[in-house]
JSON list of C-alpha atoms in Angstrom, two decimals:
[
{"chain": "A", "resi": 1, "resn": "UNK", "atom": "CA", "xyz": [-16.26, -29.74, -12.51]},
{"chain": "A", "resi": 2, "resn": "UNK", "atom": "CA", "xyz": [-13.96, -30.16, -16.33]},
{"chain": "A", "resi": 3, "resn": "UNK", "atom": "CA", "xyz": [-14.83, -26.35, -16.98]},
{"chain": "A", "resi": 4, "resn": "UNK", "atom": "CA", "xyz": [-13.70, -25.35, -12.94]},
{"chain": "A", "resi": 5, "resn": "UNK", "atom": "CA", "xyz": [-10.37, -27.67, -13.14]},
{"chain": "A", "resi": 6, "resn": "UNK", "atom": "CA", "xyz": [-9.30, -26.25, -16.61]},
{"chain": "A", "resi": 7, "resn": "UNK", "atom": "CA", "xyz": [-9.85, -22.85, -15.69]},
{"chain": "A", "resi": 8, "resn": "UNK", "atom": "CA", "xyz": [-7.97, -23.09, -13.47]},
{"chain": "A", "resi": 9, "resn": "UNK", "atom": "CA", "xyz": [-5.11, -24.62, -14.83]},
{"chain": "A", "resi": 10, "resn": "UNK", "atom": "CA", "xyz": [-5.17, -22.13, -17.99]},
{"chain": "A", "resi": 11, "resn": "UNK", "atom": "CA", "xyz": [-6.27, -19.53, -15.87]},
{"chain": "A", "resi": 12, "resn": "UNK", "atom": "CA", "xyz": [-3.29, -19.50, -14.05]},
{"chain": "A", "resi": 13, "resn": "UNK", "atom": "CA", "xyz": [-0.94, -20.62, -16.48]},
{"chain": "A", "resi": 14, "resn": "UNK", "atom": "CA", "xyz": [-1.81, -16.99, -18.29]},
{"chain": "A", "resi": 15, "resn": "UNK", "atom": "CA", "xyz": [-1.89, -15.11, -15.24]},
{"chain": "A", "resi": 16, "resn": "UNK", "atom": "CA", "xyz": [2.10, -15.72, -14.46]},
{"chain": "A", "resi": 17, "resn": "UNK", "atom": "CA", "xyz": [3.83, -15.70, -18.16]},
{"chain": "A", "resi": 18, "resn": "UNK", "atom": "CA", "xyz": [1.62, -12.42, -17.33]},
{"chain": "A", "resi": 19, "resn": "UNK", "atom": "CA", "xyz": [3.97, -11.64, -14.62]},
{"chain": "A", "resi": 20, "resn": "UNK", "atom": "CA", "xyz": [7.03, -12.99, -15.51]},
{"chain": "A", "resi": 21, "resn": "UNK", "atom": "CA", "xyz": [7.11, -11.93, -19.25]},
{"chain": "A", "resi": 22, "resn": "UNK", "atom": "CA", "xyz": [6.69, -9.04, -19.30]},
{"chain": "A", "resi": 23, "resn": "UNK", "atom": "CA", "xyz": [9.29, -8.36, -16.68]},
{"chain": "A", "resi": 24, "resn": "UNK", "atom": "CA", "xyz": [11.14, -9.72, -18.95]},
{"chain": "A", "resi": 25, "resn": "UNK", "atom": "CA", "xyz": [9.89, -7.60, -21.53]},
{"chain": "A", "resi": 26, "resn": "UNK", "atom": "CA", "xyz": [10.18, -4.54, -19.77]},
{"chain": "A", "resi": 27, "resn": "UNK", "atom": "CA", "xyz": [14.05, -5.69, -18.95]},
{"chain": "A", "resi": 28, "resn": "UNK", "atom": "CA", "xyz": [14.65, -5.53, -22.14]},
{"chain": "A", "resi": 29, "resn": "UNK", "atom": "CA", "xyz": [13.10, -2.08, -23.11]},
{"chain": "A", "resi": 30, "resn": "UNK", "atom": "CA", "xyz": [14.75, -0.72, -19.90]},
{"chain": "A", "resi": 31, "resn": "UNK", "atom": "CA", "xyz": [17.54, -0.85, -17.63]},
{"chain": "A", "resi": 32, "resn": "UNK", "atom": "CA", "xyz": [14.67, 0.91, -15.34]},
{"chain": "A", "resi": 33, "resn": "UNK", "atom": "CA", "xyz": [13.68, -1.09, -12.89]},
{"chain": "A", "resi": 34, "resn": "UNK", "atom": "CA", "xyz": [11.08, 1.21, -11.45]},
{"chain": "A", "resi": 35, "resn": "UNK", "atom": "CA", "xyz": [9.77, 1.46, -15.04]},
{"chain": "A", "resi": 36, "resn": "UNK", "atom": "CA", "xyz": [10.09, -2.09, -15.87]},
{"chain": "A", "resi": 37, "resn": "UNK", "atom": "CA", "xyz": [7.67, -2.59, -11.98]},
{"chain": "A", "resi": 38, "resn": "UNK", "atom": "CA", "xyz": [5.47, 0.02, -13.68]},
{"chain": "A", "resi": 39, "resn": "UNK", "atom": "CA", "xyz": [5.76, -1.90, -16.91]},
{"chain": "A", "resi": 40, "resn": "UNK", "atom": "CA", "xyz": [5.15, -5.26, -14.66]},
{"chain": "A", "resi": 41, "resn": "UNK", "atom": "CA", "xyz": [2.31, -4.09, -12.81]},
{"chain": "A", "resi": 42, "resn": "UNK", "atom": "CA", "xyz": [-0.34, -2.80, -15.60]},
{"chain": "A", "resi": 43, "resn": "UNK", "atom": "CA", "xyz": [0.17, -5.75, -17.37]},
{"chain": "A", "resi": 44, "resn": "UNK", "atom": "CA", "xyz": [-0.75, -8.16, -13.91]},
{"chain": "A", "resi": 45, "resn": "UNK", "atom": "CA", "xyz": [-3.81, -5.38, -13.76]},
{"chain": "A", "resi": 46, "resn": "UNK", "atom": "CA", "xyz": [-5.02, -6.20, -17.64]},
{"chain": "A", "resi": 47, "resn": "UNK", "atom": "CA", "xyz": [-4.69, -9.91, -17.18]},
{"chain": "A", "resi": 48, "resn": "UNK", "atom": "CA", "xyz": [-6.23, -9.98, -13.17]},
{"chain": "A", "resi": 49, "resn": "UNK", "atom": "CA", "xyz": [-8.78, -8.19, -14.73]},
{"chain": "A", "resi": 50, "resn": "UNK", "atom": "CA", "xyz": [-9.47, -9.87, -17.58]},
{"chain": "A", "resi": 51, "resn": "UNK", "atom": "CA", "xyz": [-8.87, -13.41, -15.90]},
{"chain": "A", "resi": 52, "resn": "UNK", "atom": "CA", "xyz": [-11.24, -12.48, -13.01]},
{"chain": "A", "resi": 53, "resn": "UNK", "atom": "CA", "xyz": [-13.79, -12.10, -15.35]},
{"chain": "A", "resi": 54, "resn": "UNK", "atom": "CA", "xyz": [-13.23, -14.12, -18.70]},
{"chain": "A", "resi": 55, "resn": "UNK", "atom": "CA", "xyz": [-13.06, -17.20, -16.61]},
{"chain": "A", "resi": 56, "resn": "UNK", "atom": "CA", "xyz": [-15.27, -16.28, -13.21]},
{"chain": "A", "resi": 57, "resn": "UNK", "atom": "CA", "xyz": [-18.20, -18.43, -13.91]},
{"chain": "A", "resi": 58, "resn": "UNK", "atom": "CA", "xyz": [-16.23, -21.24, -13.98]},
{"chain": "A", "resi": 59, "resn": "UNK", "atom": "CA", "xyz": [-13.85, -21.06, -11.49]},
{"chain": "A", "resi": 60, "resn": "UNK", "atom": "CA", "xyz": [-11.36, -17.63, -10.80]},
{"chain": "A", "resi": 61, "resn": "UNK", "atom": "CA", "xyz": [-9.10, -18.90, -7.22]},
{"chain": "A", "resi": 62, "resn": "UNK", "atom": "CA", "xyz": [-5.65, -19.02, -9.81]},
{"chain": "A", "resi": 63, "resn": "UNK", "atom": "CA", "xyz": [-4.09, -18.85, -6.52]},
{"chain": "A", "resi": 64, "resn": "UNK", "atom": "CA", "xyz": [-3.77, -22.00, -3.87]},
{"chain": "A", "resi": 65, "resn": "UNK", "atom": "CA", "xyz": [-4.41, -19.15, 0.14]},
{"chain": "A", "resi": 66, "resn": "UNK", "atom": "CA", "xyz": [-7.58, -18.36, -1.90]},
{"chain": "A", "resi": 67, "resn": "UNK", "atom": "CA", "xyz": [-8.61, -22.20, -2.45]},
{"chain": "A", "resi": 68, "resn": "UNK", "atom": "CA", "xyz": [-7.92, -22.49, 0.99]},
{"chain": "A", "resi": 69, "resn": "UNK", "atom": "CA", "xyz": [-10.14, -20.56, 2.61]},
{"chain": "A", "resi": 70, "resn": "UNK", "atom": "CA", "xyz": [-13.05, -21.65, 0.58]},
{"chain": "A", "resi": 71, "resn": "UNK", "atom": "CA", "xyz": [-13.03, -24.97, 1.69]},
{"chain": "A", "resi": 72, "resn": "UNK", "atom": "CA", "xyz": [-12.64, -23.60, 5.11]},
{"chain": "A", "resi": 73, "resn": "UNK", "atom": "CA", "xyz": [-15.45, -21.82, 4.32]},
{"chain": "A", "resi": 74, "resn": "UNK", "atom": "CA", "xyz": [-17.20, -24.37, 2.75]},
{"chain": "A", "resi": 75, "resn": "UNK", "atom": "CA", "xyz": [-17.80, -23.55, -0.95]},
{"chain": "A", "resi": 76, "resn": "UNK", "atom": "CA", "xyz": [-16.00, -26.06, -2.13]},
{"chain": "A", "resi": 77, "resn": "UNK", "atom": "CA", "xyz": [-14.79, -29.45, -1.35]},
{"chain": "A", "resi": 78, "resn": "UNK", "atom": "CA", "xyz": [-11.18, -31.22, 0.12]},
{"chain": "A", "resi": 79, "resn": "UNK", "atom": "CA", "xyz": [-10.93, -33.28, -2.87]},
{"chain": "A", "resi": 80, "resn": "UNK", "atom": "CA", "xyz": [-11.54, -29.65, -5.32]},
{"chain": "A", "resi": 81, "resn": "UNK", "atom": "CA", "xyz": [-9.51, -27.74, -3.26]},
{"chain": "A", "resi": 82, "resn": "UNK", "atom": "CA", "xyz": [-6.37, -30.11, -3.51]},
{"chain": "A", "resi": 83, "resn": "UNK", "atom": "CA", "xyz": [-6.87, -30.80, -7.42]},
{"chain": "A", "resi": 84, "resn": "UNK", "atom": "CA", "xyz": [-7.53, -27.11, -7.68]},
{"chain": "A", "resi": 85, "resn": "UNK", "atom": "CA", "xyz": [-3.89, -26.14, -5.62]},
{"chain": "A", "resi": 86, "resn": "UNK", "atom": "CA", "xyz": [-2.66, -28.78, -7.81]},
{"chain": "A", "resi": 87, "resn": "UNK", "atom": "CA", "xyz": [-3.88, -27.36, -11.06]},
{"chain": "A", "resi": 88, "resn": "UNK", "atom": "CA", "xyz": [-3.24, -23.83, -9.80]},
{"chain": "A", "resi": 89, "resn": "UNK", "atom": "CA", "xyz": [1.18, -24.50, -9.37]},
{"chain": "A", "resi": 90, "resn": "UNK", "atom": "CA", "xyz": [0.87, -26.64, -12.25]},
{"chain": "A", "resi": 91, "resn": "UNK", "atom": "CA", "xyz": [-0.34, -23.70, -14.32]},
{"chain": "A", "resi": 92, "resn": "UNK", "atom": "CA", "xyz": [2.02, -21.48, -12.75]},
{"chain": "A", "resi": 93, "resn": "UNK", "atom": "CA", "xyz": [5.08, -23.34, -13.72]},
{"chain": "A", "resi": 94, "resn": "UNK", "atom": "CA", "xyz": [4.08, -23.63, -17.78]},
{"chain": "A", "resi": 95, "resn": "UNK", "atom": "CA", "xyz": [3.36, -20.31, -17.98]},
{"chain": "A", "resi": 96, "resn": "UNK", "atom": "CA", "xyz": [6.64, -19.02, -16.12]},
{"chain": "A", "resi": 97, "resn": "UNK", "atom": "CA", "xyz": [7.96, -21.51, -18.46]},
{"chain": "A", "resi": 98, "resn": "UNK", "atom": "CA", "xyz": [6.12, -20.54, -21.55]},
{"chain": "A", "resi": 99, "resn": "UNK", "atom": "CA", "xyz": [7.32, -16.66, -20.90]},
{"chain": "A", "resi": 100, "resn": "UNK", "atom": "CA", "xyz": [10.43, -18.10, -20.89]},
{"chain": "A", "resi": 101, "resn": "UNK", "atom": "CA", "xyz": [10.97, -19.65, -23.59]},
{"chain": "A", "resi": 102, "resn": "UNK", "atom": "CA", "xyz": [8.80, -16.83, -26.02]},
{"chain": "A", "resi": 103, "resn": "UNK", "atom": "CA", "xyz": [11.31, -14.75, -24.62]},
{"chain": "A", "resi": 104, "resn": "UNK", "atom": "CA", "xyz": [14.54, -16.72, -25.49]},
{"chain": "A", "resi": 105, "resn": "UNK", "atom": "CA", "xyz": [15.78, -18.42, -22.46]},
{"chain": "A", "resi": 106, "resn": "UNK", "atom": "CA", "xyz": [15.21, -21.48, -21.32]},
{"chain": "A", "resi": 107, "resn": "UNK", "atom": "CA", "xyz": [12.52, -22.89, -19.98]},
{"chain": "A", "resi": 108, "resn": "UNK", "atom": "CA", "xyz": [13.51, -24.28, -16.66]},
{"chain": "A", "resi": 109, "resn": "UNK", "atom": "CA", "xyz": [15.52, -21.44, -15.98]},
{"chain": "A", "resi": 110, "resn": "UNK", "atom": "CA", "xyz": [16.18, -21.25, -12.00]},
{"chain": "A", "resi": 111, "resn": "UNK", "atom": "CA", "xyz": [15.91, -18.00, -10.22]},
{"chain": "A", "resi": 112, "resn": "UNK", "atom": "CA", "xyz": [19.11, -16.84, -8.20]},
{"chain": "A", "resi": 113, "resn": "UNK", "atom": "CA", "xyz": [17.01, -13.40, -6.72]},
{"chain": "A", "resi": 114, "resn": "UNK", "atom": "CA", "xyz": [17.06, -13.48, -3.36]},
{"chain": "A", "resi": 115, "resn": "UNK", "atom": "CA", "xyz": [14.08, -12.74, -1.75]},
{"chain": "A", "resi": 116, "resn": "UNK", "atom": "CA", "xyz": [15.20, -13.14, 2.03]},
{"chain": "A", "resi": 117, "resn": "UNK", "atom": "CA", "xyz": [14.53, -11.24, 5.47]},
{"chain": "A", "resi": 118, "resn": "UNK", "atom": "CA", "xyz": [11.66, -10.54, 8.49]},
{"chain": "A", "resi": 119, "resn": "UNK", "atom": "CA", "xyz": [10.61, -7.62, 6.41]},
{"chain": "A", "resi": 120, "resn": "UNK", "atom": "CA", "xyz": [9.79, -9.63, 3.55]},
{"chain": "A", "resi": 121, "resn": "UNK", "atom": "CA", "xyz": [8.17, -11.62, 5.67]},
{"chain": "A", "resi": 122, "resn": "UNK", "atom": "CA", "xyz": [5.74, -9.23, 6.47]},
{"chain": "A", "resi": 123, "resn": "UNK", "atom": "CA", "xyz": [5.26, -7.64, 3.33]},
{"chain": "A", "resi": 124, "resn": "UNK", "atom": "CA", "xyz": [4.00, -10.69, 1.74]},
{"chain": "A", "resi": 125, "resn": "UNK", "atom": "CA", "xyz": [1.36, -11.13, 4.81]},
{"chain": "A", "resi": 126, "resn": "UNK", "atom": "CA", "xyz": [0.69, -7.71, 4.37]},
{"chain": "A", "resi": 127, "resn": "UNK", "atom": "CA", "xyz": [-0.50, -8.46, 0.88]},
{"chain": "A", "resi": 128, "resn": "UNK", "atom": "CA", "xyz": [-1.64, -11.41, 1.92]},
{"chain": "A", "resi": 129, "resn": "UNK", "atom": "CA", "xyz": [-3.90, -10.72, 4.27]},
{"chain": "A", "resi": 130, "resn": "UNK", "atom": "CA", "xyz": [-5.08, -7.34, 1.82]},
{"chain": "A", "resi": 131, "resn": "UNK", "atom": "CA", "xyz": [-5.60, -9.65, -1.11]},
{"chain": "A", "resi": 132, "resn": "UNK", "atom": "CA", "xyz": [-8.11, -12.13, 0.29]},
{"chain": "A", "resi": 133, "resn": "UNK", "atom": "CA", "xyz": [-9.70, -9.64, 2.76]},
{"chain": "A", "resi": 134, "resn": "UNK", "atom": "CA", "xyz": [-10.70, -7.46, -0.67]},
{"chain": "A", "resi": 135, "resn": "UNK", "atom": "CA", "xyz": [-11.95, -10.87, -2.11]},
{"chain": "A", "resi": 136, "resn": "UNK", "atom": "CA", "xyz": [-14.45, -11.66, 0.56]},
{"chain": "A", "resi": 137, "resn": "UNK", "atom": "CA", "xyz": [-15.68, -8.02, 1.06]},
{"chain": "A", "resi": 138, "resn": "UNK", "atom": "CA", "xyz": [-16.24, -8.13, -2.47]},
{"chain": "A", "resi": 139, "resn": "UNK", "atom": "CA", "xyz": [-19.33, -8.97, -4.21]},
{"chain": "A", "resi": 140, "resn": "UNK", "atom": "CA", "xyz": [-18.71, -11.22, -7.34]},
{"chain": "A", "resi": 141, "resn": "UNK", "atom": "CA", "xyz": [-19.75, -8.74, -9.98]},
{"chain": "A", "resi": 142, "resn": "UNK", "atom": "CA", "xyz": [-16.86, -6.00, -8.53]},
{"chain": "A", "resi": 143, "resn": "UNK", "atom": "CA", "xyz": [-13.96, -9.00, -7.83]},
{"chain": "A", "resi": 144, "resn": "UNK", "atom": "CA", "xyz": [-12.35, -8.61, -10.85]},
{"chain": "A", "resi": 145, "resn": "UNK", "atom": "CA", "xyz": [-12.01, -5.06, -10.35]},
{"chain": "A", "resi": 146, "resn": "UNK", "atom": "CA", "xyz": [-10.98, -5.32, -6.90]},
{"chain": "A", "resi": 147, "resn": "UNK", "atom": "CA", "xyz": [-8.76, -7.89, -7.03]},
{"chain": "A", "resi": 148, "resn": "UNK", "atom": "CA", "xyz": [-6.45, -6.30, -10.22]},
{"chain": "A", "resi": 149, "resn": "UNK", "atom": "CA", "xyz": [-6.51, -2.93, -8.05]},
{"chain": "A", "resi": 150, "resn": "UNK", "atom": "CA", "xyz": [-4.98, -3.73, -4.72]},
{"chain": "A", "resi": 151, "resn": "UNK", "atom": "CA", "xyz": [-2.68, -5.61, -6.96]},
{"chain": "A", "resi": 152, "resn": "UNK", "atom": "CA", "xyz": [-1.62, -3.12, -8.62]},
{"chain": "A", "resi": 153, "resn": "UNK", "atom": "CA", "xyz": [-1.50, -0.96, -6.06]},
{"chain": "A", "resi": 154, "resn": "UNK", "atom": "CA", "xyz": [0.22, -3.84, -3.88]},
{"chain": "A", "resi": 155, "resn": "UNK", "atom": "CA", "xyz": [3.29, -4.03, -6.39]},
{"chain": "A", "resi": 156, "resn": "UNK", "atom": "CA", "xyz": [4.30, -0.94, -5.00]},
{"chain": "A", "resi": 157, "resn": "UNK", "atom": "CA", "xyz": [3.19, -0.29, -1.39]},
{"chain": "A", "resi": 158, "resn": "UNK", "atom": "CA", "xyz": [5.05, -4.29, -0.10]},
{"chain": "A", "resi": 159, "resn": "UNK", "atom": "CA", "xyz": [8.99, -4.43, -0.41]},
{"chain": "A", "resi": 160, "resn": "UNK", "atom": "CA", "xyz": [8.30, -7.73, -1.84]},
{"chain": "A", "resi": 161, "resn": "UNK", "atom": "CA", "xyz": [6.23, -6.55, -4.41]},
{"chain": "A", "resi": 162, "resn": "UNK", "atom": "CA", "xyz": [3.13, -8.88, -3.05]},
{"chain": "A", "resi": 163, "resn": "UNK", "atom": "CA", "xyz": [3.79, -11.63, -4.56]},
{"chain": "A", "resi": 164, "resn": "UNK", "atom": "CA", "xyz": [0.78, -12.96, -2.59]},
{"chain": "A", "resi": 165, "resn": "UNK", "atom": "CA", "xyz": [0.57, -16.96, -3.50]},
{"chain": "A", "resi": 166, "resn": "UNK", "atom": "CA", "xyz": [2.23, -20.30, -3.63]},
{"chain": "A", "resi": 167, "resn": "UNK", "atom": "CA", "xyz": [1.52, -21.28, -6.81]},
{"chain": "A", "resi": 168, "resn": "UNK", "atom": "CA", "xyz": [2.89, -17.96, -8.10]},
{"chain": "A", "resi": 169, "resn": "UNK", "atom": "CA", "xyz": [5.54, -18.07, -5.83]},
{"chain": "A", "resi": 170, "resn": "UNK", "atom": "CA", "xyz": [6.90, -21.99, -6.92]},
{"chain": "A", "resi": 171, "resn": "UNK", "atom": "CA", "xyz": [6.38, -20.58, -10.63]},
{"chain": "A", "resi": 172, "resn": "UNK", "atom": "CA", "xyz": [8.37, -17.37, -10.29]},
{"chain": "A", "resi": 173, "resn": "UNK", "atom": "CA", "xyz": [12.23, -19.83, -9.51]},
{"chain": "A", "resi": 174, "resn": "UNK", "atom": "CA", "xyz": [11.71, -21.63, -12.68]},
{"chain": "A", "resi": 175, "resn": "UNK", "atom": "CA", "xyz": [12.73, -17.78, -13.78]},
{"chain": "A", "resi": 176, "resn": "UNK", "atom": "CA", "xyz": [15.61, -16.20, -13.01]},
{"chain": "A", "resi": 177, "resn": "UNK", "atom": "CA", "xyz": [14.58, -12.56, -14.23]},
{"chain": "A", "resi": 178, "resn": "UNK", "atom": "CA", "xyz": [12.53, -9.79, -12.82]},
{"chain": "A", "resi": 179, "resn": "UNK", "atom": "CA", "xyz": [9.70, -12.22, -11.46]},
{"chain": "A", "resi": 180, "resn": "UNK", "atom": "CA", "xyz": [11.96, -14.08, -10.29]},
{"chain": "A", "resi": 181, "resn": "UNK", "atom": "CA", "xyz": [12.53, -15.83, -6.51]},
{"chain": "A", "resi": 182, "resn": "UNK", "atom": "CA", "xyz": [15.33, -18.02, -5.74]},
{"chain": "A", "resi": 183, "resn": "UNK", "atom": "CA", "xyz": [14.45, -21.36, -4.47]},
{"chain": "A", "resi": 184, "resn": "UNK", "atom": "CA", "xyz": [15.80, -20.93, -1.12]},
{"chain": "A", "resi": 185, "resn": "UNK", "atom": "CA", "xyz": [12.58, -17.77, 0.06]},
{"chain": "A", "resi": 186, "resn": "UNK", "atom": "CA", "xyz": [9.91, -20.05, -2.01]},
{"chain": "A", "resi": 187, "resn": "UNK", "atom": "CA", "xyz": [9.29, -21.61, 1.50]},
{"chain": "A", "resi": 188, "resn": "UNK", "atom": "CA", "xyz": [9.08, -18.73, 3.54]},
{"chain": "A", "resi": 189, "resn": "UNK", "atom": "CA", "xyz": [7.23, -16.47, 1.18]},
{"chain": "A", "resi": 190, "resn": "UNK", "atom": "CA", "xyz": [4.21, -19.23, 1.51]},
{"chain": "A", "resi": 191, "resn": "UNK", "atom": "CA", "xyz": [4.58, -19.09, 4.77]},
{"chain": "A", "resi": 192, "resn": "UNK", "atom": "CA", "xyz": [3.70, -15.90, 5.29]},
{"chain": "A", "resi": 193, "resn": "UNK", "atom": "CA", "xyz": [1.34, -15.86, 2.79]},
{"chain": "A", "resi": 194, "resn": "UNK", "atom": "CA", "xyz": [-1.17, -18.46, 4.65]},
{"chain": "A", "resi": 195, "resn": "UNK", "atom": "CA", "xyz": [-0.53, -17.39, 7.71]},
{"chain": "A", "resi": 196, "resn": "UNK", "atom": "CA", "xyz": [-2.25, -14.01, 6.19]},
{"chain": "A", "resi": 197, "resn": "UNK", "atom": "CA", "xyz": [-4.46, -15.17, 4.53]},
{"chain": "A", "resi": 198, "resn": "UNK", "atom": "CA", "xyz": [-5.76, -17.09, 6.96]},
{"chain": "A", "resi": 199, "resn": "UNK", "atom": "CA", "xyz": [-5.90, -14.09, 8.84]},
{"chain": "A", "resi": 200, "resn": "UNK", "atom": "CA", "xyz": [-8.37, -12.41, 7.02]},
{"chain": "A", "resi": 201, "resn": "UNK", "atom": "CA", "xyz": [-10.20, -14.94, 7.23]},
{"chain": "A", "resi": 202, "resn": "UNK", "atom": "CA", "xyz": [-10.71, -14.47, 10.91]},
{"chain": "A", "resi": 203, "resn": "UNK", "atom": "CA", "xyz": [-10.50, -10.61, 10.63]},
{"chain": "A", "resi": 204, "resn": "UNK", "atom": "CA", "xyz": [-13.69, -11.59, 7.91]},
{"chain": "A", "resi": 205, "resn": "UNK", "atom": "CA", "xyz": [-15.95, -13.69, 10.74]},
{"chain": "A", "resi": 206, "resn": "UNK", "atom": "CA", "xyz": [-15.03, -11.35, 13.14]},
{"chain": "A", "resi": 207, "resn": "UNK", "atom": "CA", "xyz": [-15.94, -8.14, 11.71]},
{"chain": "A", "resi": 208, "resn": "UNK", "atom": "CA", "xyz": [-17.70, -8.42, 8.82]},
{"chain": "A", "resi": 209, "resn": "UNK", "atom": "CA", "xyz": [-19.54, -11.56, 8.44]},
{"chain": "A", "resi": 210, "resn": "UNK", "atom": "CA", "xyz": [-22.85, -11.24, 10.08]},
{"chain": "A", "resi": 211, "resn": "UNK", "atom": "CA", "xyz": [-22.98, -7.63, 8.40]},
{"chain": "A", "resi": 212, "resn": "UNK", "atom": "CA", "xyz": [-23.56, -8.80, 4.38]}
]
């Protein structure tokens, strides 16, 4: 079990160090937001693929709503789910703080980047719904590729750039950079993500589970 816990912590830390660090690097190299988002997307896609592949035999949720859905599916216990979520949030915060530090910013650099509005709330429901559908419908052998590919696409087709992760949302509030989010907007993003995740579970159980 120790390996599962540490995998969730370390994997989530690396993931959000990548998300925030690549955004900072993109901004440092270009004033063009499109190029920065492209760099951010590519780095995140690669990170998701290698992290899910490397940690997949231990545990590779890296996301509280994934753990919540797995709890409802009885794949993990309440205790394990609770510890996972604590470790995921802690890992995301640490990863973001490290990204800030290695780019010579204050480790704790709270974001003032607004991400509010009904359109972004719906965008996060959609983004998280899609992510959980991909996870639930993918075989274990293919999930690293399908999740990475989906998030790469969702960075561009959703107006919120597909946060789709409460731990990451909290962590990204610690960086006032390209990938950041104002602390004022954390709650509605997280609520939207939970709605999207359980909507996906409902659709999966209604239409797909008996056919797998």
